[in-house]
PDB file of C-alpha atoms in Angstrom:
ATOM      1  CA  VAL A 276      18.278 -26.376  29.541  1.00 83.00           C
ATOM      2  CA  GLU A 277      14.752 -27.146  30.713  1.00 87.00           C
ATOM      3  CA  ALA A 278      13.706 -27.527  27.071  1.00 89.00           C
ATOM      4  CA  SER A 279      16.406 -30.231  26.659  1.00 88.00           C
ATOM      5  CA  PRO A 280      17.873 -28.916  23.397  1.00 89.00           C
ATOM      6  CA  HIS A 281      20.394 -31.225  21.778  1.00 91.00           C
ATOM      7  CA  LYS A 282      23.231 -28.694  21.743  1.00 91.00           C
ATOM      8  CA  VAL A 283      23.602 -25.106  22.883  1.00 91.00           C
ATOM      9  CA  ILE A 284      26.298 -22.527  22.161  1.00 92.00           C
ATOM     10  CA  VAL A 285      26.384 -20.333  25.283  1.00 92.00           C
ATOM     11  CA  LEU A 286      27.326 -16.656  25.159  1.00 91.00           C
ATOM     12  CA  PRO A 287      28.716 -14.924  28.256  1.00 90.00           C
ATOM     13  CA  VAL A 288      26.746 -12.073  29.803  1.00 86.00           C
ATOM     14  CA  SER A 289      30.008 -10.109  30.037  1.00 83.00           C
ATOM     15  CA  GLY A 290      33.679 -10.831  29.439  1.00 83.00           C
ATOM     16  CA  ARG A 291      34.850 -14.012  27.743  1.00 81.00           C
ATOM     17  CA  ASP A 292      33.855 -16.787  30.160  1.00 84.00           C
ATOM     18  CA  VAL A 293      30.316 -18.039  30.738  1.00 87.00           C
ATOM     19  CA  GLY A 294      30.879 -18.667  34.468  1.00 85.00           C
ATOM     20  CA  VAL A 295      28.477 -21.631  34.737  1.00 88.00           C
ATOM     21  CA  GLN A 296      28.850 -25.398  34.416  1.00 91.00           C
ATOM     22  CA  LEU A 297      27.726 -26.490  30.970  1.00 93.00           C
ATOM     23  CA  ARG A 298      26.228 -29.811  30.022  1.00 93.00           C
ATOM     24  CA  GLU A 299      28.552 -32.253  28.280  1.00 92.00           C
ATOM     25  CA  GLN A 300      27.125 -31.601  24.817  1.00 92.00           C
ATOM     26  CA  ASP A 301      27.113 -27.793  25.141  1.00 94.00           C
ATOM     27  CA  ILE A 302      29.953 -25.431  24.258  1.00 92.00           C
ATOM     28  CA  SER A 303      30.881 -21.871  25.173  1.00 92.00           C
ATOM     29  CA  TRP A 304      31.090 -19.139  22.545  1.00 89.00           C
ATOM     30  CA  LYS A 305      34.826 -18.818  23.201  1.00 88.00           C
ATOM     31  CA  ASP A 306      35.415 -22.555  22.623  1.00 88.00           C
ATOM     32  CA  PHE A 307      33.134 -22.507  19.586  1.00 87.00           C
ATOM     33  CA  LEU A 308      35.323 -19.857  17.923  1.00 82.00           C
ATOM     34  CA  ALA A 309      38.514 -21.699  18.891  1.00 82.00           C
ATOM     35  CA  TYR A 310      37.123 -24.938  17.444  1.00 74.00           C
ATOM     36  CA  ASP A 311      36.507 -23.230  14.131  1.00 64.00           C
ATOM     37  CA  ASN A 312      40.131 -22.085  13.942  1.00 63.00           C
ATOM     38  CA  GLN A 313      41.266 -25.725  13.706  1.00 67.00           C
ATOM     39  CA  HIS A 314      39.676 -26.143  10.308  1.00 66.00           C
ATOM     40  CA  GLN A 315      41.181 -25.011   7.026  1.00 70.00           C
ATOM     41  CA  ARG A 316      39.023 -22.526   5.154  1.00 68.00           C
ATOM     42  CA  PRO A 317      38.938 -22.629   1.358  1.00 69.00           C
ATOM     43  CA  ASN A 318      40.458 -19.596  -0.302  1.00 71.00           C
ATOM     44  CA  HIS A 319      37.599 -19.393  -2.761  1.00 73.00           C
ATOM     45  CA  PHE A 320      34.109 -20.688  -3.382  1.00 76.00           C
ATOM     46  CA  THR A 321      32.372 -21.744  -6.555  1.00 81.00           C
ATOM     47  CA  PRO A 322      29.389 -19.521  -7.351  1.00 82.00           C
ATOM     48  CA  ALA A 323      26.158 -20.929  -8.709  1.00 85.00           C
ATOM     49  CA  TYR A 324      25.276 -19.318 -12.015  1.00 90.00           C
ATOM     50  CA  LEU A 325      21.537 -18.778 -12.360  1.00 93.00           C
ATOM     51  CA  PRO A 326      19.308 -16.596 -14.567  1.00 94.00           C
ATOM     52  CA  VAL A 327      18.892 -12.995 -13.413  1.00 92.00           C
ATOM     53  CA  ASP A 328      15.182 -13.594 -12.734  1.00 92.00           C
ATOM     54  CA  SER A 329      15.885 -16.425 -10.269  1.00 95.00           C
ATOM     55  CA  MET A 330      14.121 -15.867  -6.945  1.00 95.00           C
ATOM     56  CA  ILE A 331      16.360 -15.177  -3.940  1.00 94.00           C
ATOM     57  CA  ASN A 332      13.810 -14.313  -1.243  1.00 93.00           C
ATOM     58  CA  ILE A 333      10.140 -13.509  -0.680  1.00 94.00           C
ATOM     59  CA  LEU A 334       8.860 -10.412   1.082  1.00 93.00           C
ATOM     60  CA  PHE A 335       5.311  -9.588   2.083  1.00 89.00           C
ATOM     61  CA  SER A 336       4.079  -6.058   1.606  1.00 83.00           C
ATOM     62  CA  SER A 337       3.117  -4.485   4.916  1.00 64.00           C
ATOM     63  CA  GLY A 338      -0.586  -4.614   4.219  1.00 57.00           C
ATOM     64  CA  THR A 339      -0.958  -0.826   4.251  1.00 54.00           C
ATOM     65  CA  THR A 340      -2.957  -1.116   1.021  1.00 56.00           C
ATOM     66  CA  GLY A 341      -5.314  -4.078   1.340  1.00 66.00           C
ATOM     67  CA  GLU A 342      -4.180  -7.664   1.725  1.00 77.00           C
ATOM     68  CA  PRO A 343      -0.412  -8.254   2.022  1.00 84.00           C
ATOM     69  CA  LYS A 344       1.104  -9.397  -1.258  1.00 90.00           C
ATOM     70  CA  ALA A 345       3.755 -12.135  -1.492  1.00 93.00           C
ATOM     71  CA  ILE A 346       6.484 -10.421  -3.492  1.00 95.00           C
ATOM     72  CA  PRO A 347       9.388 -12.452  -4.913  1.00 96.00           C
ATOM     73  CA  TRP A 348      12.760 -10.769  -5.222  1.00 96.00           C
ATOM     74  CA  THR A 349      15.160 -11.860  -7.942  1.00 96.00           C
ATOM     75  CA  GLN A 350      18.896 -11.463  -8.370  1.00 94.00           C
ATOM     76  CA  LEU A 351      18.174  -8.094  -9.976  1.00 95.00           C
ATOM     77  CA  SER A 352      16.559  -6.695  -6.806  1.00 95.00           C
ATOM     78  CA  PRO A 353      19.744  -6.283  -4.712  1.00 95.00           C
ATOM     79  CA  ILE A 354      21.576  -4.793  -7.703  1.00 95.00           C
ATOM     80  CA  ARG A 355      18.900  -2.117  -8.025  1.00 95.00           C
ATOM     81  CA  SER A 356      18.569  -1.346  -4.321  1.00 95.00           C
ATOM     82  CA  THR A 357      22.343  -1.242  -3.793  1.00 96.00           C
ATOM     83  CA  ALA A 358      22.883   1.005  -6.818  1.00 95.00           C
ATOM     84  CA  GLU A 359      20.520   3.533  -5.262  1.00 95.00           C
ATOM     85  CA  GLY A 360      22.264   3.315  -1.894  1.00 95.00           C
ATOM     86  CA  TRP A 361      25.552   4.024  -3.656  1.00 95.00           C
ATOM     87  CA  ALA A 362      24.336   6.794  -5.962  1.00 94.00           C
ATOM     88  CA  HIS A 363      21.675   8.586  -3.909  1.00 95.00           C
ATOM     89  CA  ILE A 364      22.711   8.012  -0.275  1.00 95.00           C
ATOM     90  CA  ASN A 365      26.455   7.886  -1.058  1.00 94.00           C
ATOM     91  CA  VAL A 366      27.134   4.582   0.741  1.00 97.00           C
ATOM     92  CA  GLY A 367      30.519   3.016   0.022  1.00 96.00           C
ATOM     93  CA  VAL A 368      33.738   1.491   1.341  1.00 96.00           C
ATOM     94  CA  GLY A 369      34.687   2.998   4.692  1.00 96.00           C
ATOM     95  CA  ASP A 370      31.127   3.896   5.667  1.00 98.00           C
ATOM     96  CA  VAL A 371      29.322   2.542   8.726  1.00 98.00           C
ATOM     97  CA  TYR A 372      25.664   2.172   7.732  1.00 98.00           C
ATOM     98  CA  CYS A 373      22.861   1.892  10.289  1.00 98.00           C
ATOM     99  CA  TRP A 374      19.088   1.845   9.808  1.00 97.00           C
ATOM    100  CA  PRO A 375      16.618   0.673  12.488  1.00 95.00           C
ATOM    101  CA  THR A 376      14.557  -1.938  10.616  1.00 92.00           C
ATOM    102  CA  ASN A 377      13.839  -5.662  10.421  1.00 88.00           C
ATOM    103  CA  LEU A 378      13.958  -8.341   7.751  1.00 88.00           C
ATOM    104  CA  GLY A 379      10.175  -8.318   7.361  1.00 85.00           C
ATOM    105  CA  TRP A 380      10.275  -4.745   6.044  1.00 87.00           C
ATOM    106  CA  VAL A 381      11.811  -3.920   2.688  1.00 91.00           C
ATOM    107  CA  MET A 382      14.504  -1.786   4.338  1.00 93.00           C
ATOM    108  CA  GLY A 383      15.980  -4.880   6.049  1.00 94.00           C
ATOM    109  CA  PRO A 384      17.127  -6.649   2.860  1.00 95.00           C
ATOM    110  CA  ILE A 385      18.012  -3.321   1.223  1.00 96.00           C
ATOM    111  CA  LEU A 386      20.297  -2.465   4.155  1.00 96.00           C
ATOM    112  CA  LEU A 387      22.008  -5.867   4.044  1.00 96.00           C
ATOM    113  CA  PHE A 388      22.588  -5.798   0.298  1.00 95.00           C
ATOM    114  CA  SER A 389      23.689  -2.146   0.338  1.00 96.00           C
ATOM    115  CA  CYS A 390      26.453  -2.994   2.818  1.00 96.00           C
ATOM    116  CA  PHE A 391      27.582  -6.303   1.333  1.00 93.00           C
ATOM    117  CA  LEU A 392      27.719  -5.064  -2.274  1.00 95.00           C
ATOM    118  CA  THR A 393      29.277  -1.636  -1.648  1.00 95.00           C
ATOM    119  CA  GLY A 394      31.795  -2.720   1.005  1.00 95.00           C
ATOM    120  CA  ALA A 395      30.268  -0.611   3.774  1.00 97.00           C
ATOM    121  CA  THR A 396      30.159  -1.853   7.371  1.00 97.00           C
ATOM    122  CA  LEU A 397      26.738  -2.888   8.682  1.00 97.00           C
ATOM    123  CA  ALA A 398      25.995  -1.527  12.173  1.00 97.00           C
ATOM    124  CA  LEU A 399      23.519  -3.711  14.108  1.00 95.00           C
ATOM    125  CA  TYR A 400      21.991  -2.620  17.407  1.00 94.00           C
ATOM    126  CA  HIS A 401      20.075  -5.078  19.589  1.00 90.00           C
ATOM    127  CA  GLY A 402      17.230  -3.285  21.308  1.00 92.00           C
ATOM    128  CA  SER A 403      14.831  -0.400  20.834  1.00 95.00           C
ATOM    129  CA  PRO A 404      16.076   2.563  18.765  1.00 96.00           C
ATOM    130  CA  LEU A 405      13.853   4.956  20.734  1.00 96.00           C
ATOM    131  CA  GLY A 406      16.185   5.654  23.664  1.00 96.00           C
ATOM    132  CA  ARG A 407      19.608   6.976  24.545  1.00 97.00           C
ATOM    133  CA  GLY A 408      21.188   3.526  24.272  1.00 97.00           C
ATOM    134  CA  PHE A 409      20.722   3.556  20.515  1.00 98.00           C
ATOM    135  CA  GLY A 410      22.003   7.122  20.267  1.00 98.00           C
ATOM    136  CA  LYS A 411      25.164   6.159  22.136  1.00 97.00           C
ATOM    137  CA  PHE A 412      25.595   3.152  19.837  1.00 98.00           C
ATOM    138  CA  VAL A 413      25.478   5.480  16.815  1.00 98.00           C
ATOM    139  CA  GLN A 414      28.193   7.587  18.453  1.00 98.00           C
ATOM    140  CA  ASP A 415      30.418   4.702  19.573  1.00 97.00           C
ATOM    141  CA  ALA A 416      30.121   2.715  16.324  1.00 97.00           C
ATOM    142  CA  GLY A 417      31.142   5.770  14.307  1.00 98.00           C
ATOM    143  CA  VAL A 418      28.043   5.609  12.110  1.00 98.00           C
ATOM    144  CA  THR A 419      28.499   7.671   8.933  1.00 98.00           C
ATOM    145  CA  VAL A 420      25.125   7.010   7.267  1.00 98.00           C
ATOM    146  CA  LEU A 421      22.033   6.841   9.494  1.00 98.00           C
ATOM    147  CA  GLY A 422      18.651   5.792   8.162  1.00 97.00           C
ATOM    148  CA  THR A 423      15.525   6.832  10.030  1.00 96.00           C
ATOM    149  CA  VAL A 424      11.739   6.814  10.118  1.00 94.00           C
ATOM    150  CA  PRO A 425      10.142  10.225  10.829  1.00 94.00           C
ATOM    151  CA  SER A 426       8.372   9.007  13.989  1.00 94.00           C
ATOM    152  CA  LEU A 427      11.765   7.923  15.368  1.00 95.00           C
ATOM    153  CA  VAL A 428      13.168  11.390  14.800  1.00 97.00           C
ATOM    154  CA  LYS A 429      10.152  12.963  16.493  1.00 96.00           C
ATOM    155  CA  THR A 430      10.711  10.762  19.568  1.00 96.00           C
ATOM    156  CA  TRP A 431      14.435  11.598  19.740  1.00 97.00           C
ATOM    157  CA  LYS A 432      13.623  15.297  19.507  1.00 97.00           C
ATOM    158  CA  ASN A 433      10.749  15.314  22.011  1.00 97.00           C
ATOM    159  CA  THR A 434      12.582  13.245  24.654  1.00 97.00           C
ATOM    160  CA  ASP A 435      15.958  14.922  24.070  1.00 96.00           C
ATOM    161  CA  CYS A 436      17.491  11.470  24.583  1.00 97.00           C
ATOM    162  CA  ILE A 437      20.584  12.108  22.447  1.00 96.00           C
ATOM    163  CA  LYS A 438      21.604  15.316  24.206  1.00 96.00           C
ATOM    164  CA  GLY A 439      25.380  15.485  24.673  1.00 97.00           C
ATOM    165  CA  LEU A 440      26.116  12.667  22.222  1.00 98.00           C
ATOM    166  CA  ASP A 441      28.471  13.167  19.281  1.00 98.00           C
ATOM    167  CA  TRP A 442      26.840  12.341  15.949  1.00 98.00           C
ATOM    168  CA  THR A 443      29.197  14.469  13.883  1.00 97.00           C
ATOM    169  CA  LYS A 444      30.712  11.493  12.020  1.00 98.00           C
ATOM    170  CA  ILE A 445      27.414  11.165  10.163  1.00 98.00           C
ATOM    171  CA  LYS A 446      27.822  12.455   6.604  1.00 97.00           C
ATOM    172  CA  SER A 447      24.233  11.838   5.502  1.00 95.00           C
ATOM    173  CA  PHE A 448      20.880  10.787   6.885  1.00 97.00           C
ATOM    174  CA  ALA A 449      18.141   8.901   5.062  1.00 96.00           C
ATOM    175  CA  SER A 450      14.420   8.807   5.769  1.00 95.00           C
ATOM    176  CA  THR A 451      11.467   6.721   4.603  1.00 93.00           C
ATOM    177  CA  GLY A 452       8.295   4.994   5.783  1.00 87.00           C
ATOM    178  CA  GLU A 453       6.235   8.080   6.640  1.00 86.00           C
ATOM    179  CA  THR A 454       5.778  11.710   5.686  1.00 86.00           C
ATOM    180  CA  SER A 455       8.686  13.761   7.019  1.00 90.00           C
ATOM    181  CA  ASN A 456       8.266  16.763   9.289  1.00 92.00           C
ATOM    182  CA  VAL A 457      10.348  19.763   8.229  1.00 94.00           C
ATOM    183  CA  ASP A 458      11.016  20.992  11.780  1.00 96.00           C
ATOM    184  CA  ASP A 459      12.054  17.530  12.945  1.00 97.00           C
ATOM    185  CA  ASP A 460      14.336  17.142   9.924  1.00 96.00           C
ATOM    186  CA  LEU A 461      15.997  20.474  10.644  1.00 97.00           C
ATOM    187  CA  TRP A 462      16.616  19.343  14.230  1.00 97.00           C
ATOM    188  CA  LEU A 463      18.090  16.014  13.066  1.00 97.00           C
ATOM    189  CA  SER A 464      20.330  17.607  10.460  1.00 97.00           C
ATOM    190  CA  SER A 465      21.676  20.010  13.091  1.00 97.00           C
ATOM    191  CA  LYS A 466      23.094  17.062  15.061  1.00 97.00           C
ATOM    192  CA  SER A 467      25.775  16.589  12.401  1.00 97.00           C
ATOM    193  CA  TYR A 468      26.621  20.103  11.202  1.00 95.00           C
ATOM    194  CA  TYR A 469      23.488  20.217   8.999  1.00 95.00           C
ATOM    195  CA  LYS A 470      24.239  17.218   6.824  1.00 95.00           C
ATOM    196  CA  PRO A 471      21.641  16.351   4.140  1.00 94.00           C
ATOM    197  CA  ILE A 472      18.652  14.095   4.775  1.00 95.00           C
ATOM    198  CA  ILE A 473      18.067  11.890   1.737  1.00 95.00           C
ATOM    199  CA  GLU A 474      14.322  11.272   1.387  1.00 95.00           C
ATOM    200  CA  CYS A 475      13.385   7.864  -0.037  1.00 95.00           C
ATOM    201  CA  CYS A 476       9.999   6.642  -1.296  1.00 94.00           C
ATOM    202  CA  GLY A 477       9.411   3.343  -3.038  1.00 93.00           C
ATOM    203  CA  GLY A 478       7.993  -0.082  -2.495  1.00 91.00           C
ATOM    204  CA  THR A 479       8.717  -3.720  -1.781  1.00 92.00           C
ATOM    205  CA  GLU A 480       7.590  -4.644  -5.314  1.00 94.00           C
ATOM    206  CA  LEU A 481      10.110  -2.155  -6.735  1.00 95.00           C
ATOM    207  CA  ALA A 482      13.028  -3.326  -4.537  1.00 94.00           C
ATOM    208  CA  SER A 483      13.918   0.341  -4.458  1.00 92.00           C
ATOM    209  CA  CYS A 484      12.716   3.926  -4.465  1.00 95.00           C
ATOM    210  CA  TYR A 485      11.101   5.612  -7.433  1.00 96.00           C
ATOM    211  CA  ILE A 486      11.678   9.152  -6.092  1.00 97.00           C
ATOM    212  CA  GLN A 487      14.614  10.240  -3.951  1.00 96.00           C
ATOM    213  CA  ALA A 488      16.890  13.040  -2.983  1.00 94.00           C
ATOM    214  CA  SER A 489      20.343  13.365  -4.531  1.00 93.00           C
ATOM    215  CA  PRO A 490      23.602  14.723  -3.051  1.00 91.00           C
ATOM    216  CA  PHE A 491      24.247  16.391  -6.431  1.00 92.00           C
ATOM    217  CA  GLN A 492      21.197  18.649  -6.088  1.00 93.00           C
ATOM    218  CA  PRO A 493      20.058  21.309  -3.618  1.00 92.00           C
ATOM    219  CA  GLN A 494      17.674  19.709  -1.129  1.00 90.00           C
ATOM    220  CA  ALA A 495      14.499  20.861   0.603  1.00 92.00           C
ATOM    221  CA  PHE A 496      13.516  19.224   3.902  1.00 93.00           C
ATOM    222  CA  GLY A 497      10.612  16.805   3.556  1.00 91.00           C
ATOM    223  CA  ALA A 498      10.769  16.775  -0.252  1.00 94.00           C
ATOM    224  CA  PHE A 499      12.262  14.724  -3.074  1.00 96.00           C
ATOM    225  CA  SER A 500      14.460  16.319  -5.698  1.00 95.00           C
ATOM    226  CA  THR A 501      14.414  13.722  -8.482  1.00 94.00           C
ATOM    227  CA  ALA A 502      13.166  10.454  -9.837  1.00 95.00           C
ATOM    228  CA  SER A 503      15.641   7.721  -8.906  1.00 95.00           C
ATOM    229  CA  MET A 504      18.081   6.271 -11.428  1.00 89.00           C
ATOM    230  CA  THR A 505      16.438   4.616 -14.493  1.00 88.00           C
ATOM    231  CA  THR A 506      12.973   5.593 -13.233  1.00 95.00           C
ATOM    232  CA  GLY A 507      10.444   7.293 -15.480  1.00 95.00           C
ATOM    233  CA  LEU A 508       7.229   8.693 -14.039  1.00 95.00           C
ATOM    234  CA  VAL A 509       4.371  11.053 -14.791  1.00 94.00           C
ATOM    235  CA  ILE A 510       1.783  12.636 -12.522  1.00 94.00           C
ATOM    236  CA  LEU A 511      -1.810  12.028 -13.577  1.00 92.00           C
ATOM    237  CA  ASP A 512      -3.760  15.201 -12.793  1.00 87.00           C
ATOM    238  CA  GLU A 513      -7.208  16.180 -14.098  1.00 81.00           C
ATOM    239  CA  HIS A 514      -5.685  16.865 -17.501  1.00 75.00           C
ATOM    240  CA  GLY A 515      -3.949  13.485 -17.749  1.00 69.00           C
ATOM    241  CA  PRO A 516      -0.185  12.828 -17.627  1.00 72.00           C
ATOM    242  CA  ASP A 517       1.660  16.007 -16.693  1.00 66.00           C
ATOM    243  CA  ASP A 518       5.350  16.796 -16.196  1.00 71.00           C
ATOM    244  CA  LYS A 519       4.808  20.335 -14.885  1.00 80.00           C
ATOM    245  CA  ALA A 520       3.822  21.664 -11.443  1.00 87.00           C
ATOM    246  CA  CYS A 521       0.687  19.716 -10.542  1.00 90.00           C
ATOM    247  CA  VAL A 522      -0.959  17.301  -8.110  1.00 93.00           C
ATOM    248  CA  GLY A 523      -2.163  13.790  -8.965  1.00 93.00           C
ATOM    249  CA  GLU A 524      -1.610  10.058  -8.838  1.00 93.00           C
ATOM    250  CA  VAL A 525       1.823   8.885  -9.970  1.00 94.00           C
ATOM    251  CA  GLY A 526       2.203   6.525 -12.911  1.00 95.00           C
ATOM    252  CA  LEU A 527       5.507   4.702 -13.348  1.00 96.00           C
ATOM    253  CA  PHE A 528       7.028   3.776 -16.700  1.00 96.00           C
ATOM    254  CA  PRO A 529       6.658  -0.013 -17.096  1.00 96.00           C
ATOM    255  CA  LEU A 530      10.348  -0.716 -17.786  1.00 93.00           C
ATOM    256  CA  TYR A 531      11.746  -0.433 -14.274  1.00 94.00           C
ATOM    257  CA  LEU A 532      15.017  -2.116 -13.344  1.00 93.00           C
ATOM    258  CA  GLY A 533      14.447  -4.483 -10.417  1.00 93.00           C
ATOM    259  CA  ALA A 534      10.654  -4.264 -10.234  1.00 94.00           C
ATOM    260  CA  THR A 535       8.508  -7.393  -9.958  1.00 94.00           C
ATOM    261  CA  ASP A 536       6.906  -9.140 -12.897  1.00 93.00           C
ATOM    262  CA  ARG A 537       4.942 -11.599 -10.734  1.00 94.00           C
ATOM    263  CA  LEU A 538       3.229 -12.045  -7.393  1.00 94.00           C
ATOM    264  CA  LEU A 539       2.746 -15.348  -5.580  1.00 94.00           C
ATOM    265  CA  ASN A 540      -0.746 -14.722  -4.210  1.00 91.00           C
ATOM    266  CA  ALA A 541      -2.322 -12.253  -6.648  1.00 91.00           C
ATOM    267  CA  ASP A 542      -2.511 -11.408 -10.351  1.00 93.00           C
ATOM    268  CA  HIS A 543       0.425  -9.098 -11.070  1.00 94.00           C
ATOM    269  CA  ASN A 544      -1.233  -7.486 -14.091  1.00 95.00           C
ATOM    270  CA  ASP A 545      -4.477  -6.794 -12.210  1.00 93.00           C
ATOM    271  CA  VAL A 546      -2.656  -5.252  -9.259  1.00 90.00           C
ATOM    272  CA  TYR A 547      -0.209  -2.998 -11.119  1.00 93.00           C
ATOM    273  CA  PHE A 548      -1.451  -2.408 -14.677  1.00 95.00           C
ATOM    274  CA  LYS A 549      -5.187  -3.031 -15.097  1.00 94.00           C
ATOM    275  CA  GLY A 550      -7.091   0.218 -15.610  1.00 94.00           C
ATOM    276  CA  MET A 551      -3.973   2.408 -15.844  1.00 94.00           C
ATOM    277  CA  PRO A 552      -3.704   4.883 -18.733  1.00 94.00           C
ATOM    278  CA  THR A 553      -1.129   4.776 -21.494  1.00 94.00           C
ATOM    279  CA  PHE A 554       1.567   7.394 -21.977  1.00 93.00           C
ATOM    280  CA  LYS A 555       3.603   7.631 -25.185  1.00 93.00           C
ATOM    281  CA  GLY A 556       2.508   4.121 -26.086  1.00 95.00           C
ATOM    282  CA  MET A 557       3.362   2.664 -22.660  1.00 95.00           C
ATOM    283  CA  ARG A 558       0.885   1.183 -20.202  1.00 96.00           C
ATOM    284  CA  LEU A 559       1.806   2.919 -16.961  1.00 96.00           C
ATOM    285  CA  ARG A 560       2.487   0.948 -13.786  1.00 96.00           C
ATOM    286  CA  ARG A 561       0.319   1.677 -10.737  1.00 94.00           C
ATOM    287  CA  HIS A 562       1.991   2.628  -7.481  1.00 93.00           C
ATOM    288  CA  GLY A 563      -0.820   4.393  -5.657  1.00 89.00           C
ATOM    289  CA  ASP A 564       0.825   7.547  -4.298  1.00 91.00           C
ATOM    290  CA  ILE A 565      -0.536  11.069  -4.751  1.00 92.00           C
ATOM    291  CA  LEU A 566       2.343  13.380  -5.659  1.00 94.00           C
ATOM    292  CA  LYS A 567       2.673  17.144  -5.776  1.00 94.00           C
ATOM    293  CA  ARG A 568       5.315  18.579  -8.087  1.00 93.00           C
ATOM    294  CA  THR A 569       6.252  22.114  -7.029  1.00 92.00           C
ATOM    295  CA  VAL A 570       7.137  25.029  -9.278  1.00 89.00           C
ATOM    296  CA  GLY A 571      10.767  24.533  -8.240  1.00 87.00           C
ATOM    297  CA  GLY A 572      10.681  20.904  -9.403  1.00 89.00           C
ATOM    298  CA  TYR A 573      10.604  19.255  -5.971  1.00 94.00           C
ATOM    299  CA  ILE A 574       8.183  16.409  -5.277  1.00 95.00           C
ATOM    300  CA  VAL A 575       6.078  15.987  -2.140  1.00 94.00           C
ATOM    301  CA  VAL A 576       4.088  12.830  -1.333  1.00 91.00           C
ATOM    302  CA  GLN A 577       0.542  13.694  -0.266  1.00 87.00           C
ATOM    303  CA  GLY A 578      -0.864  10.282   0.632  1.00 82.00           C
ATOM    304  CA  ARG A 579      -2.518   7.377  -1.141  1.00 80.00           C
ATOM    305  CA  ALA A 580      -4.763   7.384  -4.191  1.00 79.00           C
ATOM    306  CA  ASP A 581      -6.788   4.349  -3.081  1.00 70.00           C
ATOM    307  CA  ASP A 582      -9.184   3.884  -0.161  1.00 61.00           C
ATOM    308  CA  THR A 583      -7.831   0.596   1.212  1.00 57.00           C
ATOM    309  CA  MET A 584      -5.284   2.014   3.636  1.00 53.00           C
ATOM    310  CA  ASN A 585      -5.096   0.103   6.914  1.00 53.00           C
ATOM    311  CA  LEU A 586      -4.311   2.569   9.696  1.00 52.00           C
ATOM    312  CA  GLY A 587      -1.123   1.451  11.432  1.00 49.00           C
ATOM    313  CA  GLY A 588      -1.005  -1.221   8.748  1.00 42.00           C
ATOM    314  CA  ILE A 589       2.519  -2.560   9.263  1.00 42.00           C
TER     315      ILE A 589
END
């Protein structure tokens, strides 16, 4: 009111009535909803048909590897990210999907698209996910798929803030953003009768993950069991590209559904392809992760291949 805004829609602190005298031009949330009911809604809308490479939004990389890059997403990006949510995390109609994130991080748009395009319900919590309030929200909202960041799980475990809460409706967890801790993952899985934790590792410029876990395969805590759908990759060890047990920098196959072909503030070819080796006639795409492939075929991320990491870079 002191800022003299032209019009304000006022939400009640509790109940349905705001309990204060509003200015003449303002309106309560209750009246705002009632006003909307007076207007006929169209039964359909006319979509705008645009090329698949039309930009829909712009995301900045977190800056964990050098300067943040302005990354355009196209209409293909949500198709790719949602397909992975459906196939790898098993998100679909009837699910309640929750992942503490924000729209500045790649997981924000991925979460939105994964709900809207699969028919899942998006669970939004206002406040910090570190305390018991969030844990109770997960219980009360009936969350069936819960996304996490490993440091979140560590905090929940160390503070014991979810003790006594019922998380047994959760059918799968997902984790990304940091290296997972096996003991913490075991603790988290135990909160829902040892449901799987789907590990995810990708990038804003990929609109997706290039390695993931899969509900169709046996899982190992803190490890990835497969390349994601349509993804081809090799590990570049001292002998060159290798598809056996080894350690080295990952190289992605250049044809990657949903990945960028441009940047708005840098040269796309210089950033992702310049200096990369060829494999079976393909110039590999740079991603920058060091991967370890185990004898059993699992993949573990062991850090970055470059030296431009900003500590706490998000």
